[in-house]
PDB file of N, CA, C and O in Angstrom:
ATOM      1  N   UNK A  15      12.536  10.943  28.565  1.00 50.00           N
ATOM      2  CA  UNK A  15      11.385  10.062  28.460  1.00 50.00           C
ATOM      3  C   UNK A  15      11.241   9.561  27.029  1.00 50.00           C
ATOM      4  O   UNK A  15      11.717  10.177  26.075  1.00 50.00           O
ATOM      5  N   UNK A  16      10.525   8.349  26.910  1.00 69.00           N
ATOM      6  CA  UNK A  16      10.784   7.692  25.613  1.00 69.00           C
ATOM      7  C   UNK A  16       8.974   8.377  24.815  1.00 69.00           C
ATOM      8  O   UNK A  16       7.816   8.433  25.230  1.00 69.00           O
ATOM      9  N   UNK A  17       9.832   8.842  23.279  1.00 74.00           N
ATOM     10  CA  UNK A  17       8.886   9.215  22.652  1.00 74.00           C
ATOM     11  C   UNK A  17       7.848   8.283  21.464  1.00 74.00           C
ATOM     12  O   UNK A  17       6.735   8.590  21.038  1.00 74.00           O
ATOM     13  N   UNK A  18       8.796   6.925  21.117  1.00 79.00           N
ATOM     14  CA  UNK A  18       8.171   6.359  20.422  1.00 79.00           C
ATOM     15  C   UNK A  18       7.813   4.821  20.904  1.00 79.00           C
ATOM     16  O   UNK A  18       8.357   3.999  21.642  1.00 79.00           O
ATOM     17  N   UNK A  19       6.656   4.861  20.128  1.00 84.00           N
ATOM     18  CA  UNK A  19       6.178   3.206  20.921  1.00 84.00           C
ATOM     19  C   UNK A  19       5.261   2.594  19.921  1.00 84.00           C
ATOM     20  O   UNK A  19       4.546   3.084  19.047  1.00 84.00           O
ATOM     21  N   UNK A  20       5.553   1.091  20.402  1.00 89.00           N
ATOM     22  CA  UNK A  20       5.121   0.418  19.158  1.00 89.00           C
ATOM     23  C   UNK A  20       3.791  -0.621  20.185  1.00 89.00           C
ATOM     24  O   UNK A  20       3.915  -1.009  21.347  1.00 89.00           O
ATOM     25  N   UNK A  21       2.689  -0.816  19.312  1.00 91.00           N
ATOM     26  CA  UNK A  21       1.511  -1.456  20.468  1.00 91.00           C
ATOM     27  C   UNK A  21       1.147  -2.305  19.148  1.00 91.00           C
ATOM     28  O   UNK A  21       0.939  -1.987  17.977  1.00 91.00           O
ATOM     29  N   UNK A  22       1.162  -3.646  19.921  1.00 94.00           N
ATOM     30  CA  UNK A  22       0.417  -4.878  19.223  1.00 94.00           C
ATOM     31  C   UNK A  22      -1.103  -5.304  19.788  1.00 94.00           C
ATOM     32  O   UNK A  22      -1.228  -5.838  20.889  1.00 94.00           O
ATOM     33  N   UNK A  23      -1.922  -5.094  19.164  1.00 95.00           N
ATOM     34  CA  UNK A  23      -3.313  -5.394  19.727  1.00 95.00           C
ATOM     35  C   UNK A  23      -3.553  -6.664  18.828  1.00 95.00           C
ATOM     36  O   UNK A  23      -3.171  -6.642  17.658  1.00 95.00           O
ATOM     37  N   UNK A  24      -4.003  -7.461  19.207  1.00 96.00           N
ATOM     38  CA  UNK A  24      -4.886  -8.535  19.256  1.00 96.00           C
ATOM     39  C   UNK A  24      -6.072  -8.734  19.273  1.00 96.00           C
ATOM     40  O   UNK A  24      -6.174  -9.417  20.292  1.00 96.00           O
ATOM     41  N   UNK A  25      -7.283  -8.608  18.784  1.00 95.00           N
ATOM     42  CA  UNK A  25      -8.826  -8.267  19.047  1.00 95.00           C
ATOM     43  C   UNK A  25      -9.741  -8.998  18.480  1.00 95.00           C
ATOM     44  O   UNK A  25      -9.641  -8.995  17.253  1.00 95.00           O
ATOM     45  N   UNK A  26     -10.802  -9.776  19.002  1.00 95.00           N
ATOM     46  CA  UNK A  26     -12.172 -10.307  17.829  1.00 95.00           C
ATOM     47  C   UNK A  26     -12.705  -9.186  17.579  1.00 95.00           C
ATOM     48  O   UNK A  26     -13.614  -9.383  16.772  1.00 95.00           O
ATOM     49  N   UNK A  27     -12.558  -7.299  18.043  1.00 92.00           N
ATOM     50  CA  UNK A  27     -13.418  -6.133  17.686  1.00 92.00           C
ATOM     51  C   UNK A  27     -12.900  -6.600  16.071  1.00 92.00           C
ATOM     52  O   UNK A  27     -13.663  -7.106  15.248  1.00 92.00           O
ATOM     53  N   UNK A  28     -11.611  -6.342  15.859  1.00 93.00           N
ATOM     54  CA  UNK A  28     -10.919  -6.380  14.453  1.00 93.00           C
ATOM     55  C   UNK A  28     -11.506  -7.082  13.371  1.00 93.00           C
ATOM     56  O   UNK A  28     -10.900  -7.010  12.302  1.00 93.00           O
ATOM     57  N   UNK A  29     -12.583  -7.764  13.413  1.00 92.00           N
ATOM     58  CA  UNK A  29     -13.205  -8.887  12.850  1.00 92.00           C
ATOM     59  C   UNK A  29     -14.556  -7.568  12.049  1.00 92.00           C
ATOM     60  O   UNK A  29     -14.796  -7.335  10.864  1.00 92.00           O
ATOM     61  N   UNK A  30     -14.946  -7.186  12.870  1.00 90.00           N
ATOM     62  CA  UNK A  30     -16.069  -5.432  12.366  1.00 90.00           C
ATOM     63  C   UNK A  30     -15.326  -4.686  11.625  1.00 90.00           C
ATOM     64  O   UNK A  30     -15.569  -4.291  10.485  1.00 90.00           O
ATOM     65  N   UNK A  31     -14.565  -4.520  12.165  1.00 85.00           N
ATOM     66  CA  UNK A  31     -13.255  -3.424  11.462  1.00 85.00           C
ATOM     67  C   UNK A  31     -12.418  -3.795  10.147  1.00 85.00           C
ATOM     68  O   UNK A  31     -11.237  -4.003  10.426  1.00 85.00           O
ATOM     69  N   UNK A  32     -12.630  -3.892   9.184  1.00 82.00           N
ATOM     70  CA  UNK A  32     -11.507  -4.780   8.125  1.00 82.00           C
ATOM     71  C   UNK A  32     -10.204  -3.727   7.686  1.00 82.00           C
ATOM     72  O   UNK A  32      -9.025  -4.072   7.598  1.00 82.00           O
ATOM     73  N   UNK A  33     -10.587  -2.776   7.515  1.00 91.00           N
ATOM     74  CA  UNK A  33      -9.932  -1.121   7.329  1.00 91.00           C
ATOM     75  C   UNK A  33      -9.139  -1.024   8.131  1.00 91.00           C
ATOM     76  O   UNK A  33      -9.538  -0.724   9.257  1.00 91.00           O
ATOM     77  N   UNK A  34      -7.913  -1.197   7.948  1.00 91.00           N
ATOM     78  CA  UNK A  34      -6.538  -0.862   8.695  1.00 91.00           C
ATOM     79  C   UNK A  34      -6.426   0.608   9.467  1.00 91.00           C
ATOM     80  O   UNK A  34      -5.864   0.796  10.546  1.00 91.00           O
ATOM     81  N   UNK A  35      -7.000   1.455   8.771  1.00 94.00           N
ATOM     82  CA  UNK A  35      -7.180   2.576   9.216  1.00 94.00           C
ATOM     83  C   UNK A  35      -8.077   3.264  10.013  1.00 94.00           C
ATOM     84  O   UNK A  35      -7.888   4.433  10.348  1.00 94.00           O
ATOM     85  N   UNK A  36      -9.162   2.530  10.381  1.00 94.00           N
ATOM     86  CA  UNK A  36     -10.261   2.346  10.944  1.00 94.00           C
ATOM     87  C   UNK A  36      -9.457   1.424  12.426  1.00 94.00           C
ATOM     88  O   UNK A  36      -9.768   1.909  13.514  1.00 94.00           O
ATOM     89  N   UNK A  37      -8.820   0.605  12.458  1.00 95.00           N
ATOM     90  CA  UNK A  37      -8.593  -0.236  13.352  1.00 95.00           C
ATOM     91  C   UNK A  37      -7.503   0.703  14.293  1.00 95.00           C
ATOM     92  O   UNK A  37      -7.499   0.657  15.523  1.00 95.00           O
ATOM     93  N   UNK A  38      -6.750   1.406  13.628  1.00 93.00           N
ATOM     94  CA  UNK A  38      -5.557   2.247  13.934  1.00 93.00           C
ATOM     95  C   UNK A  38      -6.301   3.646  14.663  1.00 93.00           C
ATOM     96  O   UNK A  38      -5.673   4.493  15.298  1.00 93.00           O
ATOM     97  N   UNK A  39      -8.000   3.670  14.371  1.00 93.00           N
ATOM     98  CA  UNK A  39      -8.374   4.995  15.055  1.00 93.00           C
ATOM     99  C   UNK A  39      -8.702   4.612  16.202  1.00 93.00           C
ATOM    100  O   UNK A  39      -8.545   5.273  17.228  1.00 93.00           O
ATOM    101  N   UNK A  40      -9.437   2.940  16.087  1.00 93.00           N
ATOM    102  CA  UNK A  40     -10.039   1.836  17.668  1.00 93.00           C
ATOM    103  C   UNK A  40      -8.952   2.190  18.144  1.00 93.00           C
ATOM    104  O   UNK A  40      -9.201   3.280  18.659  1.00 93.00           O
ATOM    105  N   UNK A  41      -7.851   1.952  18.309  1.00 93.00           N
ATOM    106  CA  UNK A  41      -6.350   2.286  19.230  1.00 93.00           C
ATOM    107  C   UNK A  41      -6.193   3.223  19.409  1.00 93.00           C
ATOM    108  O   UNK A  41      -5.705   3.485  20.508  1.00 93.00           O
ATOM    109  N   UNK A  42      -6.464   4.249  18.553  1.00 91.00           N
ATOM    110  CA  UNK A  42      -5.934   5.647  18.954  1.00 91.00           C
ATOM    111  C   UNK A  42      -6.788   6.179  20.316  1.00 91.00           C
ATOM    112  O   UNK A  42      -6.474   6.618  21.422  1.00 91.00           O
ATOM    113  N   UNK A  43      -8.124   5.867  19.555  1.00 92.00           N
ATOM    114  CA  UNK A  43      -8.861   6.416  20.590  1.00 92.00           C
ATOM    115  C   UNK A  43      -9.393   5.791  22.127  1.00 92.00           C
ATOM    116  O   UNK A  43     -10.390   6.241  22.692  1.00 92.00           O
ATOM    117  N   UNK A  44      -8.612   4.769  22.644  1.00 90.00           N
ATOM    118  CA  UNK A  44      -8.786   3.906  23.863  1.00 90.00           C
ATOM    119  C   UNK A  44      -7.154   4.502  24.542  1.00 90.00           C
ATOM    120  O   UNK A  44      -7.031   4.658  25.757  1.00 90.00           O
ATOM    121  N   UNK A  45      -5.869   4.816  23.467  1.00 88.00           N
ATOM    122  CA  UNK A  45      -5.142   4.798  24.024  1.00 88.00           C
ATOM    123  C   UNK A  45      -4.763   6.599  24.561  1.00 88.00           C
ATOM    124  O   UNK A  45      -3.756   6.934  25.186  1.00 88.00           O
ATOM    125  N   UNK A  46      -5.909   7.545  24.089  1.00 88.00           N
ATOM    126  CA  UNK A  46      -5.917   9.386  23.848  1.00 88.00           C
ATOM    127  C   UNK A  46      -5.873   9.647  25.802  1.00 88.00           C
ATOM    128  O   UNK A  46      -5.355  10.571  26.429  1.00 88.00           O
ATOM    129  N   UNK A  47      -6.234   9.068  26.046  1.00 87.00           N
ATOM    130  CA  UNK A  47      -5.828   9.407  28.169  1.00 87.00           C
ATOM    131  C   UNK A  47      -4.645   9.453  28.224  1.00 87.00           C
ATOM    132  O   UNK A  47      -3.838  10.354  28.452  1.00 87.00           O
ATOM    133  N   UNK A  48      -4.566   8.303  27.976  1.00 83.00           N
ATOM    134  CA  UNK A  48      -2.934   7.979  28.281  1.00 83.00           C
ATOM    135  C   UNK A  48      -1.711   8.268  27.881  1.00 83.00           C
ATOM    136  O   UNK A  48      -0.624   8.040  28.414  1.00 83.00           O
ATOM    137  N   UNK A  49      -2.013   8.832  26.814  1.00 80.00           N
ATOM    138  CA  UNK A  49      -0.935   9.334  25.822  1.00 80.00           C
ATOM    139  C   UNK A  49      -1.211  11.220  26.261  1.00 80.00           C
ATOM    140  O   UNK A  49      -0.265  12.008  26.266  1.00 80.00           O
ATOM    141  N   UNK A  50      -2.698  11.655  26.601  1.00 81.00           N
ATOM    142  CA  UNK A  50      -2.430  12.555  27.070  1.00 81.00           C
ATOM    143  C   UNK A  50      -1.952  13.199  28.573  1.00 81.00           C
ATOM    144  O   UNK A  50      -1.545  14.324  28.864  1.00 81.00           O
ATOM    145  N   UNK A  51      -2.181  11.994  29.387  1.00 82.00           N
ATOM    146  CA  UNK A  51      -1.456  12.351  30.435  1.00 82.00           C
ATOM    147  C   UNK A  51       0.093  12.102  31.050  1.00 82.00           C
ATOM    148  O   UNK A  51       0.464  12.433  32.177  1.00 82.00           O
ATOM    149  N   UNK A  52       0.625  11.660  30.368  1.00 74.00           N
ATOM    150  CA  UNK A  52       2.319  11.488  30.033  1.00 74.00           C
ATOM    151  C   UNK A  52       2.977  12.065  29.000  1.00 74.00           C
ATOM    152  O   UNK A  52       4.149  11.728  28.831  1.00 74.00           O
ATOM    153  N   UNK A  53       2.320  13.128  28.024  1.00 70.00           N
ATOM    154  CA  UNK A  53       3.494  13.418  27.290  1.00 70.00           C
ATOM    155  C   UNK A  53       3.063  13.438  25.947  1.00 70.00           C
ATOM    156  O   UNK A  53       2.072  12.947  25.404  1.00 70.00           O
ATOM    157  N   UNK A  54       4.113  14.179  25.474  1.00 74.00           N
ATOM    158  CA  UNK A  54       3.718  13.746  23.856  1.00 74.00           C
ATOM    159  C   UNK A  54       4.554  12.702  23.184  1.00 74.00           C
ATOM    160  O   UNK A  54       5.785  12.698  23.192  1.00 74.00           O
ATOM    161  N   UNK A  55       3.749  11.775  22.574  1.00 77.00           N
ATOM    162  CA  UNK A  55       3.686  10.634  21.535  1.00 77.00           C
ATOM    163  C   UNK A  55       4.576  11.200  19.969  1.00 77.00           C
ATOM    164  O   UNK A  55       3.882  11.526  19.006  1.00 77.00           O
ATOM    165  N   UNK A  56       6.089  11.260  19.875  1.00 76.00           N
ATOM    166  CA  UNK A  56       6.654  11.322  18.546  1.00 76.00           C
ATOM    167  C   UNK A  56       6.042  10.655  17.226  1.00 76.00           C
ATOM    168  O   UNK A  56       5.547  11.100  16.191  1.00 76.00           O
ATOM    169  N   UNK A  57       6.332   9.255  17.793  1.00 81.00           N
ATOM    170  CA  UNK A  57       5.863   8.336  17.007  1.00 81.00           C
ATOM    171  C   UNK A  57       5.240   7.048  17.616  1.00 81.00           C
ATOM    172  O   UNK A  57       5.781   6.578  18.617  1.00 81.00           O
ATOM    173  N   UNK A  58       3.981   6.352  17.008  1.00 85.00           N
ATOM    174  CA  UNK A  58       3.629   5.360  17.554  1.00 85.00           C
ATOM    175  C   UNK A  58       2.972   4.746  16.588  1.00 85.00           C
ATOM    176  O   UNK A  58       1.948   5.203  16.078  1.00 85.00           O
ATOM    177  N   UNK A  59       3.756   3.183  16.124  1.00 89.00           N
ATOM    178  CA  UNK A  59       3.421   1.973  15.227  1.00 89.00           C
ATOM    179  C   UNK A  59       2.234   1.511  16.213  1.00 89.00           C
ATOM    180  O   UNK A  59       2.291   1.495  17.442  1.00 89.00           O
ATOM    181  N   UNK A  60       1.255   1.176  15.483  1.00 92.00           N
ATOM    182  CA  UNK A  60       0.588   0.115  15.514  1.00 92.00           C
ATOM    183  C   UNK A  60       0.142  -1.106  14.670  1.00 92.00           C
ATOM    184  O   UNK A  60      -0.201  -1.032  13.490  1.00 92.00           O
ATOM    185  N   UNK A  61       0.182  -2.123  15.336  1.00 94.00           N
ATOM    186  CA  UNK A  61      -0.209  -3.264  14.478  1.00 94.00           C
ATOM    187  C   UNK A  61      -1.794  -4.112  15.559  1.00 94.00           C
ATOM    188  O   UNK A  61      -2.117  -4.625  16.630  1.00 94.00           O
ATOM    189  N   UNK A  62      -2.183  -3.760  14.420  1.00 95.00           N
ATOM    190  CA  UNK A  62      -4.001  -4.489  14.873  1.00 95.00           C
ATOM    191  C   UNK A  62      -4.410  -5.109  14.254  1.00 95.00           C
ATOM    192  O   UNK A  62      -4.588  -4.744  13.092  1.00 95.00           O
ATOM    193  N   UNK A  63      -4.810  -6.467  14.698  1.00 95.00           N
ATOM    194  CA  UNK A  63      -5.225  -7.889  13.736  1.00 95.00           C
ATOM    195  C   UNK A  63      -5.890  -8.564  14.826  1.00 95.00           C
ATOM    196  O   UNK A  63      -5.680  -8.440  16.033  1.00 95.00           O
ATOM    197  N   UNK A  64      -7.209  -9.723  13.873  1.00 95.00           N
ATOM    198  CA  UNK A  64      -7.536 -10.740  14.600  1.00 95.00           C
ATOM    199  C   UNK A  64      -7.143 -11.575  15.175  1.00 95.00           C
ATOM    200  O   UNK A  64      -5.963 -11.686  14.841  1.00 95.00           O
ATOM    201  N   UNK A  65      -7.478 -12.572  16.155  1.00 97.00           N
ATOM    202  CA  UNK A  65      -6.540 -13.511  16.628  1.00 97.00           C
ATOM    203  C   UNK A  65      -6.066 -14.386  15.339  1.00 97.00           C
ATOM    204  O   UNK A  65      -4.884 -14.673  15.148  1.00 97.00           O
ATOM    205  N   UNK A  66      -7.017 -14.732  14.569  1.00 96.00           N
ATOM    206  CA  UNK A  66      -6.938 -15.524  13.656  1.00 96.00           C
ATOM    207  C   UNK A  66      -5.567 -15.282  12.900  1.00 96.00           C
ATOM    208  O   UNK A  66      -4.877 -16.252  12.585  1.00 96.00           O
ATOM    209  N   UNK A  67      -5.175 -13.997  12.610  1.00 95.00           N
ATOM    210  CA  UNK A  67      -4.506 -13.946  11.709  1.00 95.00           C
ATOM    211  C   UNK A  67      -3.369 -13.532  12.262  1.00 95.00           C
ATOM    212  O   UNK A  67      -2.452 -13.361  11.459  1.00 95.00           O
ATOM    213  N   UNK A  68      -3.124 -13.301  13.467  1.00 96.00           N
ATOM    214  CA  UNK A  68      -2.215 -13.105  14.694  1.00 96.00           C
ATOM    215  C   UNK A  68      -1.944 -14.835  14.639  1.00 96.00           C
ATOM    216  O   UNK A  68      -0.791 -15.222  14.448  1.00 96.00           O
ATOM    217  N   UNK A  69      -2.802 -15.606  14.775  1.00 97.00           N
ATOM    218  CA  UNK A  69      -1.893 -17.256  14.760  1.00 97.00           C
ATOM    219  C   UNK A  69      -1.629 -17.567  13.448  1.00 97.00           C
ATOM    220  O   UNK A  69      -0.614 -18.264  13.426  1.00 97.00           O
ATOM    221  N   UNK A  70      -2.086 -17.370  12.289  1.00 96.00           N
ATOM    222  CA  UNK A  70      -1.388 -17.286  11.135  1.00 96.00           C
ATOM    223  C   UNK A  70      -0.273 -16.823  10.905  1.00 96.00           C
ATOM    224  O   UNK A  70       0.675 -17.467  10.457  1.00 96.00           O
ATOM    225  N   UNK A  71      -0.278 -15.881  11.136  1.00 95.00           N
ATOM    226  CA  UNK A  71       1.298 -15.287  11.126  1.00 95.00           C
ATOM    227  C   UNK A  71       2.145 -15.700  12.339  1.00 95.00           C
ATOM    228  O   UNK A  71       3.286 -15.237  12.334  1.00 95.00           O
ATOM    229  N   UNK A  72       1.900 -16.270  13.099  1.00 95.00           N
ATOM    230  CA  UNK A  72       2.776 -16.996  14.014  1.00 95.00           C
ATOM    231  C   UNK A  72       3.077 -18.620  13.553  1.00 95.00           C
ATOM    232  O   UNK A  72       4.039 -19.270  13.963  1.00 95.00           O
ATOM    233  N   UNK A  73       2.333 -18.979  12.880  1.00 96.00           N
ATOM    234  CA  UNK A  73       2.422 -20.380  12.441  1.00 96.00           C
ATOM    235  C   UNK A  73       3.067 -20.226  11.394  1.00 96.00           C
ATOM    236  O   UNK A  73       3.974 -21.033  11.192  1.00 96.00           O
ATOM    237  N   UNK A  74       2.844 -19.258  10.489  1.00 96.00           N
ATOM    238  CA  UNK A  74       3.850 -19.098   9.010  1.00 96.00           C
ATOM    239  C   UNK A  74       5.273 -18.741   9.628  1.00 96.00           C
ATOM    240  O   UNK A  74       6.074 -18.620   8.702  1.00 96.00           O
ATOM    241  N   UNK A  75       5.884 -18.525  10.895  1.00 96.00           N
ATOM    242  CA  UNK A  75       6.949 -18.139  11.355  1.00 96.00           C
ATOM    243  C   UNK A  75       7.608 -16.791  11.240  1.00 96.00           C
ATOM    244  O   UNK A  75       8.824 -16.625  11.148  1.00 96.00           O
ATOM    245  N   UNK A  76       6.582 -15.724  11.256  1.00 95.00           N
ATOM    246  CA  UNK A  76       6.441 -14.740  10.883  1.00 95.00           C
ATOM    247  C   UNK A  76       6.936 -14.061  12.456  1.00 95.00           C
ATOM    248  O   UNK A  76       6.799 -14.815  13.420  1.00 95.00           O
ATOM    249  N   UNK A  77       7.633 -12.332  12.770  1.00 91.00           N
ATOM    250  CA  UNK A  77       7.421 -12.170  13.307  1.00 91.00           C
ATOM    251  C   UNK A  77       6.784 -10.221  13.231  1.00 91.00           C
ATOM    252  O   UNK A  77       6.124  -9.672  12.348  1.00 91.00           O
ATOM    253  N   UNK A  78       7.240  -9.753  14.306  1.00 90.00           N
ATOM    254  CA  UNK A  78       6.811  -7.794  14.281  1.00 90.00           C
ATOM    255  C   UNK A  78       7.915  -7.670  14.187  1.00 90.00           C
ATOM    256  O   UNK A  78       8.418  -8.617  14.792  1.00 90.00           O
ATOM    257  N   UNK A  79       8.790  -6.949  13.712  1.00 86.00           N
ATOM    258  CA  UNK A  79       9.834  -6.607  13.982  1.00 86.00           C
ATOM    259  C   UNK A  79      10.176  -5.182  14.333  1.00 86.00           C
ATOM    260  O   UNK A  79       9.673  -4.242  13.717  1.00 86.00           O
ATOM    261  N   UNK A  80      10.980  -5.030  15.263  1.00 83.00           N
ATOM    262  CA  UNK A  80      11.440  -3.654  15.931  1.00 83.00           C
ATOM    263  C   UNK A  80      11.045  -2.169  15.492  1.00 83.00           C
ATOM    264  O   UNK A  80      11.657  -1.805  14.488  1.00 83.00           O
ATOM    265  N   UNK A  81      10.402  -1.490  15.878  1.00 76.00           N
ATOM    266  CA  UNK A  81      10.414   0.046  15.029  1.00 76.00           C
ATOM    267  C   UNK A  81      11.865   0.451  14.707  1.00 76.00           C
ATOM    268  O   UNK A  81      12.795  -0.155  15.239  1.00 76.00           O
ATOM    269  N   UNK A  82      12.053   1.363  13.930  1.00 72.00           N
ATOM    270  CA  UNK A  82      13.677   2.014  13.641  1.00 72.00           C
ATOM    271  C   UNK A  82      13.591   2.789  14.503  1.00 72.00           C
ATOM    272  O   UNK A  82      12.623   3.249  15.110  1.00 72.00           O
ATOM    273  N   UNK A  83      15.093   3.011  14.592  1.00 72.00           N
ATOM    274  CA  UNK A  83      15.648   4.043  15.587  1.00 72.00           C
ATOM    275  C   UNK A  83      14.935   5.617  14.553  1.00 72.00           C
ATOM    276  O   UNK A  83      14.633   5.831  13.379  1.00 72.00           O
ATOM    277  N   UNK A  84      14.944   6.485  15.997  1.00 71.00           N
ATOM    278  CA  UNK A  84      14.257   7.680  15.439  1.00 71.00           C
ATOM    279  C   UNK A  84      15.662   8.581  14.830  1.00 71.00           C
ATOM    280  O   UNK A  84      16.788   8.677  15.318  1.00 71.00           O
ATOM    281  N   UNK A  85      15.189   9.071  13.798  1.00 68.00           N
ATOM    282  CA  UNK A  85      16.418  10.067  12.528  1.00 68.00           C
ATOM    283  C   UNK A  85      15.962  11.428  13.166  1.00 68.00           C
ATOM    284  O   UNK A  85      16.380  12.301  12.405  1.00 68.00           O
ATOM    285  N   UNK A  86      15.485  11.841  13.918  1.00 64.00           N
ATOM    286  CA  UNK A  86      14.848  13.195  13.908  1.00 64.00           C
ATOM    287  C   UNK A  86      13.572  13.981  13.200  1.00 64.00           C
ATOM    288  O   UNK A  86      13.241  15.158  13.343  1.00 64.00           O
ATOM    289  N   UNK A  87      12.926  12.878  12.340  1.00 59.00           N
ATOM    290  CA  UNK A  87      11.456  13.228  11.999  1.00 59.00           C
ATOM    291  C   UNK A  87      11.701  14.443  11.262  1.00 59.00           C
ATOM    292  O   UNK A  87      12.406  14.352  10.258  1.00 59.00           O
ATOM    293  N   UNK A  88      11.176  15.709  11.638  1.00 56.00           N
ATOM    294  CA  UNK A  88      11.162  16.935  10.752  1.00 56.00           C
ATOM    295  C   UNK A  88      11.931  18.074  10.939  1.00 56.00           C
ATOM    296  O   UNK A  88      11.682  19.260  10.727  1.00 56.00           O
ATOM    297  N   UNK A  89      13.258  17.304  11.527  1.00 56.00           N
ATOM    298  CA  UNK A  89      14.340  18.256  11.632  1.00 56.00           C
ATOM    299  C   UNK A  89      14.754  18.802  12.801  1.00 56.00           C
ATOM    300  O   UNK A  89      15.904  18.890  13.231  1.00 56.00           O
ATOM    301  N   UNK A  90      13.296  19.316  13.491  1.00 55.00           N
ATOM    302  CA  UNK A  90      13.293  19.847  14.820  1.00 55.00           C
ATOM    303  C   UNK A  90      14.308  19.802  15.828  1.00 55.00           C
ATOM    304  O   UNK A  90      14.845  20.712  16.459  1.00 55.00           O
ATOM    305  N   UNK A  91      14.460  18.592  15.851  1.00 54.00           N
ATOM    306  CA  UNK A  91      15.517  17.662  16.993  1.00 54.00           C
ATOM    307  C   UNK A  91      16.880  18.453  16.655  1.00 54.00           C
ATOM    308  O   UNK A  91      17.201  18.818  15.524  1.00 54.00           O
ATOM    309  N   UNK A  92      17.743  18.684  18.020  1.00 57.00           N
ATOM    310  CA  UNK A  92      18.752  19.005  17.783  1.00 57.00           C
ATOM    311  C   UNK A  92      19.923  18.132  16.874  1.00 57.00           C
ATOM    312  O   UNK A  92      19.762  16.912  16.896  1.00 57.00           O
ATOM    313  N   UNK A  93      20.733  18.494  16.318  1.00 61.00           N
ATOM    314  CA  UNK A  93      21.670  17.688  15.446  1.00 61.00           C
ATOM    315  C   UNK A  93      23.133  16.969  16.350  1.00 61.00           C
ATOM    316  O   UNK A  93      23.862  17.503  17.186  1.00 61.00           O
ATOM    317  N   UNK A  94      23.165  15.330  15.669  1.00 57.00           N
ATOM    318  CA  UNK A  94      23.513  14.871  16.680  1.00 57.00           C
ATOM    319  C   UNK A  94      24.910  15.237  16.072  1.00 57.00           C
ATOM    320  O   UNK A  94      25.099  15.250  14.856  1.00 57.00           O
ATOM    321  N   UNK A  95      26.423  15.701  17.521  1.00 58.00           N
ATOM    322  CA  UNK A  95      27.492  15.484  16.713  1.00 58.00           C
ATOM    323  C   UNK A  95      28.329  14.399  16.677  1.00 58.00           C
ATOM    324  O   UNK A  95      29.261  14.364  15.874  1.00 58.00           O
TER     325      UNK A  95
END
């Protein structure tokens, strides 16, 4: 099963919220069901912005680009040969 995931939100909430880190807890905590009833979450990018600046950065030709492949985080993971 796949451990890492990347979620693009889009929101006028984000407009209250200016704090990146604050916006990253709005996600955490809408997405805590779901993540607890499938499993555990390795890693998970988020990117949270207004629309506004979601079409800004689409008009500047901007895009998200891919999470990296996972290295094994804190070792845990068996070693690949």
């Amino acid at each position: 099963s796949e451990t890492h995931f990347k979620v693009i939100v889009i929101s006028d909430k984000f407009k209250e919220t200016r704090n990146s880190l604050a916006r990253h807890r709005l996600v955490n905590e809408i997405l805590k069901e779901e993540i607890a009833a499938d499993g555990p979450v390795h890693a998970l990018s988020i990117v949270a912005m207004t629309p506004d600046k979601w079409k800004e950065k689409l008009d500047n030709g901007e895009t998200i680009g891919a999470s990296p492949n996972c290295r094994g985080g804190d070792g845990s993971l068996p070693k690949r040969n």
